Amino acid sequence: MAVANDKIAAAFAHSLPGEDQETWLRHELGDYTGPMRLLLTVAVSIDWRGRDGNLADQACDLALGDAIKRSDGESTLVVCRIDLQNGPSERMARRNGFHPLTDGPDEFDPDMRQWYVMADPDDD
């Protein structure tokens, strides 16, 4: 997967609690060398589904649309952290084109969540 080095947009389903996780994420992206911009934080979790099962999907769509819109037409990388203990959230992520990035070290993944990544469709 090609990763643009100029403008990178990130939308997190769960915000990063510490600098070490951000450092780890940047390392895992490999060929990424540009500045990362945190555009929008959304909670795609069982808490968001509640009475309205479509709310998580709407939040994800909003995050993706906002991230891509703010990238000024340049390649965009969107990263979400999905709760894999919540089947609906994982299915929502896959429906939106997210794919596993990595499990991550145990110290960064204490609650068994996993990072997903999706590139801008225009980025081949």
PDB file of C-alpha atoms in Angstrom:
ATOM      1  CA  MET A   1       0.000   0.000   0.000  1.00  0.00           C
ATOM      2  CA  ALA A   2       1.400   3.344  -1.007  1.00  0.00           C
ATOM      3  CA  VAL A   3       1.609   5.894   1.770  1.00  0.00           C
ATOM      4  CA  ALA A   4       1.908   9.589   0.929  1.00  0.00           C
ATOM      5  CA  ASN A   5       4.671  11.428   2.759  1.00  0.00           C
ATOM      6  CA  ASP A   6       3.181  14.917   2.540  1.00  0.00           C
ATOM      7  CA  LYS A   7      -0.240  15.166   4.200  1.00  0.00           C
ATOM      8  CA  ILE A   8      -1.457  12.260   6.285  1.00  0.00           C
ATOM      9  CA  ALA A   9      -4.864  12.375   7.924  1.00  0.00           C
ATOM     10  CA  ALA A  10      -5.673  10.168  10.888  1.00  0.00           C
ATOM     11  CA  ALA A  11      -9.044   9.496  12.450  1.00  0.00           C
ATOM     12  CA  PHE A  12      -9.039   7.386  15.596  1.00  0.00           C
ATOM     13  CA  ALA A  13     -11.938   5.352  16.879  1.00  0.00           C
ATOM     14  CA  HIS A  14     -10.236   5.515  20.261  1.00  0.00           C
ATOM     15  CA  SER A  15      -7.823   8.349  21.009  1.00  0.00           C
ATOM     16  CA  LEU A  16      -4.204   7.621  21.778  1.00  0.00           C
ATOM     17  CA  PRO A  17      -3.692   7.736  25.547  1.00  0.00           C
ATOM     18  CA  GLY A  18       0.048   8.281  25.425  1.00  0.00           C
ATOM     19  CA  GLU A  19       2.984   9.500  23.373  1.00  0.00           C
ATOM     20  CA  ASP A  20       4.471   6.001  23.237  1.00  0.00           C
ATOM     21  CA  GLN A  21       1.492   4.713  21.281  1.00  0.00           C
ATOM     22  CA  GLU A  22       1.806   7.517  18.742  1.00  0.00           C
ATOM     23  CA  THR A  23       5.512   6.751  18.349  1.00  0.00           C
ATOM     24  CA  TRP A  24       4.705   3.079  17.906  1.00  0.00           C
ATOM     25  CA  LEU A  25       2.010   3.836  15.318  1.00  0.00           C
ATOM     26  CA  ARG A  26       4.358   6.043  13.305  1.00  0.00           C
ATOM     27  CA  HIS A  27       6.981   3.291  13.402  1.00  0.00           C
ATOM     28  CA  GLU A  28       4.461   0.704  12.209  1.00  0.00           C
ATOM     29  CA  LEU A  29       3.547   2.848   9.199  1.00  0.00           C
ATOM     30  CA  GLY A  30       7.048   2.199   7.870  1.00  0.00           C
ATOM     31  CA  ASP A  31       7.511   4.404   4.813  1.00  0.00           C
ATOM     32  CA  TYR A  32       5.589   7.268   6.382  1.00  0.00           C
ATOM     33  CA  THR A  33       7.828  10.311   6.871  1.00  0.00           C
ATOM     34  CA  GLY A  34       5.459  13.273   6.682  1.00  0.00           C
ATOM     35  CA  PRO A  35       3.664  15.104   9.463  1.00  0.00           C
ATOM     36  CA  MET A  36       0.619  13.307  10.826  1.00  0.00           C
ATOM     37  CA  ARG A  37      -2.483  15.378  11.410  1.00  0.00           C
ATOM     38  CA  LEU A  38      -5.140  14.242  13.840  1.00  0.00           C
ATOM     39  CA  LEU A  39      -8.306  15.458  12.168  1.00  0.00           C
ATOM     40  CA  LEU A  40     -11.112  13.909  14.099  1.00  0.00           C
ATOM     41  CA  THR A  41     -11.594  11.540  17.006  1.00  0.00           C
ATOM     42  CA  VAL A  42     -14.652   9.345  16.901  1.00  0.00           C
ATOM     43  CA  ALA A  43     -15.759   6.590  19.198  1.00  0.00           C
ATOM     44  CA  VAL A  44     -16.684   3.560  17.149  1.00  0.00           C
ATOM     45  CA  SER A  45     -17.533   1.223  19.959  1.00  0.00           C
ATOM     46  CA  ILE A  46     -20.422  -0.527  21.572  1.00  0.00           C
ATOM     47  CA  ASP A  47     -21.167   2.678  23.497  1.00  0.00           C
ATOM     48  CA  TRP A  48     -21.980   4.444  20.230  1.00  0.00           C
ATOM     49  CA  ARG A  49     -24.297   1.730  18.977  1.00  0.00           C
ATOM     50  CA  GLY A  50     -26.758   1.820  21.881  1.00  0.00           C
ATOM     51  CA  ARG A  51     -30.315   2.322  20.705  1.00  0.00           C
ATOM     52  CA  ASP A  52     -29.265   3.482  17.229  1.00  0.00           C
ATOM     53  CA  GLY A  53     -27.293   0.704  15.561  1.00  0.00           C
ATOM     54  CA  ASN A  54     -26.367   2.972  12.655  1.00  0.00           C
ATOM     55  CA  LEU A  55     -24.677   5.609  14.786  1.00  0.00           C
ATOM     56  CA  ALA A  56     -21.260   3.934  14.673  1.00  0.00           C
ATOM     57  CA  ASP A  57     -21.451   3.722  10.890  1.00  0.00           C
ATOM     58  CA  GLN A  58     -22.439   7.385  10.692  1.00  0.00           C
ATOM     59  CA  ALA A  59     -19.545   8.367  12.958  1.00  0.00           C
ATOM     60  CA  CYS A  60     -17.121   6.387  10.823  1.00  0.00           C
ATOM     61  CA  ASP A  61     -18.460   7.920   7.611  1.00  0.00           C
ATOM     62  CA  LEU A  62     -18.145  11.386   9.131  1.00  0.00           C
ATOM     63  CA  ALA A  63     -14.554  10.752  10.188  1.00  0.00           C
ATOM     64  CA  LEU A  64     -13.524   9.368   6.802  1.00  0.00           C
ATOM     65  CA  GLY A  65     -15.275  12.105   4.852  1.00  0.00           C
ATOM     66  CA  ASP A  66     -13.789  14.826   7.040  1.00  0.00           C
ATOM     67  CA  ALA A  67     -10.291  13.366   6.871  1.00  0.00           C
ATOM     68  CA  ILE A  68     -10.343  13.054   3.095  1.00  0.00           C
ATOM     69  CA  LYS A  69     -11.934  16.500   2.620  1.00  0.00           C
ATOM     70  CA  ARG A  70      -9.269  18.163   4.754  1.00  0.00           C
ATOM     71  CA  SER A  71      -6.432  16.456   2.879  1.00  0.00           C
ATOM     72  CA  ASP A  72      -6.778  19.044   0.071  1.00  0.00           C
ATOM     73  CA  GLY A  73      -6.875  16.376  -2.611  1.00  0.00           C
ATOM     74  CA  GLU A  74      -3.613  14.788  -1.544  1.00  0.00           C
ATOM     75  CA  SER A  75      -3.252  11.157  -0.559  1.00  0.00           C
ATOM     76  CA  THR A  76      -4.823  10.414   2.774  1.00  0.00           C
ATOM     77  CA  LEU A  77      -4.212   7.654   5.272  1.00  0.00           C
ATOM     78  CA  VAL A  78      -6.978   7.053   7.767  1.00  0.00           C
ATOM     79  CA  VAL A  79      -6.241   5.016  10.878  1.00  0.00           C
ATOM     80  CA  CYS A  80      -8.910   3.715  13.221  1.00  0.00           C
ATOM     81  CA  ARG A  81      -8.622   1.666  16.362  1.00  0.00           C
ATOM     82  CA  ILE A  82     -11.483  -0.816  16.475  1.00  0.00           C
ATOM     83  CA  ASP A  83     -12.668  -2.793  19.472  1.00  0.00           C
ATOM     84  CA  LEU A  84     -12.477  -6.393  18.275  1.00  0.00           C
ATOM     85  CA  GLN A  85     -14.482  -7.569  21.262  1.00  0.00           C
ATOM     86  CA  ASN A  86     -17.399  -5.735  19.677  1.00  0.00           C
ATOM     87  CA  GLY A  87     -18.483  -7.710  16.604  1.00  0.00           C
ATOM     88  CA  PRO A  88     -20.657  -4.918  15.143  1.00  0.00           C
ATOM     89  CA  SER A  89     -17.744  -2.460  15.263  1.00  0.00           C
ATOM     90  CA  GLU A  90     -15.440  -4.903  13.495  1.00  0.00           C
ATOM     91  CA  ARG A  91     -18.039  -5.601  10.813  1.00  0.00           C
ATOM     92  CA  MET A  92     -18.591  -1.856  10.405  1.00  0.00           C
ATOM     93  CA  ALA A  93     -14.851  -1.355   9.926  1.00  0.00           C
ATOM     94  CA  ARG A  94     -14.639  -4.062   7.283  1.00  0.00           C
ATOM     95  CA  ARG A  95     -17.709  -2.683   5.460  1.00  0.00           C
ATOM     96  CA  ASN A  96     -15.924   0.665   5.267  1.00  0.00           C
ATOM     97  CA  GLY A  97     -12.804  -0.881   3.727  1.00  0.00           C
ATOM     98  CA  PHE A  98     -10.577  -1.069   6.796  1.00  0.00           C
ATOM     99  CA  HIS A  99      -7.947  -3.787   6.989  1.00  0.00           C
ATOM    100  CA  PRO A 100      -5.765  -4.955   9.888  1.00  0.00           C
ATOM    101  CA  LEU A 101      -2.522  -3.024  10.310  1.00  0.00           C
ATOM    102  CA  THR A 102      -1.012  -4.876  13.263  1.00  0.00           C
ATOM    103  CA  ASP A 103      -1.898  -6.348  16.623  1.00  0.00           C
ATOM    104  CA  GLY A 104       0.625  -4.112  18.325  1.00  0.00           C
ATOM    105  CA  PRO A 105       2.780  -4.852  21.338  1.00  0.00           C
ATOM    106  CA  ASP A 106       0.928  -6.098  24.408  1.00  0.00           C
ATOM    107  CA  GLU A 107       1.740  -2.964  26.369  1.00  0.00           C
ATOM    108  CA  PHE A 108      -0.112  -0.916  23.751  1.00  0.00           C
ATOM    109  CA  ASP A 109      -3.009  -3.340  23.444  1.00  0.00           C
ATOM    110  CA  PRO A 110      -4.136  -4.180  26.987  1.00  0.00           C
ATOM    111  CA  ASP A 111      -7.821  -4.411  26.119  1.00  0.00           C
ATOM    112  CA  MET A 112      -7.469  -6.581  23.018  1.00  0.00           C
ATOM    113  CA  ARG A 113      -8.189  -3.882  20.467  1.00  0.00           C
ATOM    114  CA  GLN A 114      -6.500  -3.739  17.101  1.00  0.00           C
ATOM    115  CA  TRP A 115      -5.489  -1.021  14.661  1.00  0.00           C
ATOM    116  CA  TYR A 116      -7.088  -0.887  11.242  1.00  0.00           C
ATOM    117  CA  VAL A 117      -5.909   1.177   8.303  1.00  0.00           C
ATOM    118  CA  MET A 118      -7.515   2.365   5.090  1.00  0.00           C
ATOM    119  CA  ALA A 119      -5.871   4.317   2.299  1.00  0.00           C
ATOM    120  CA  ASP A 120      -7.641   6.949   0.245  1.00  0.00           C
ATOM    121  CA  PRO A 121      -9.238   5.111  -2.731  1.00  0.00           C
ATOM    122  CA  ASP A 122      -7.330   7.450  -5.072  1.00  0.00           C
ATOM    123  CA  ASP A 123      -3.994   6.344  -3.574  1.00  0.00           C
ATOM    124  CA  ASP A 124      -2.822   3.286  -5.516  1.00  0.00           C
TER     125      ASP A 124
END
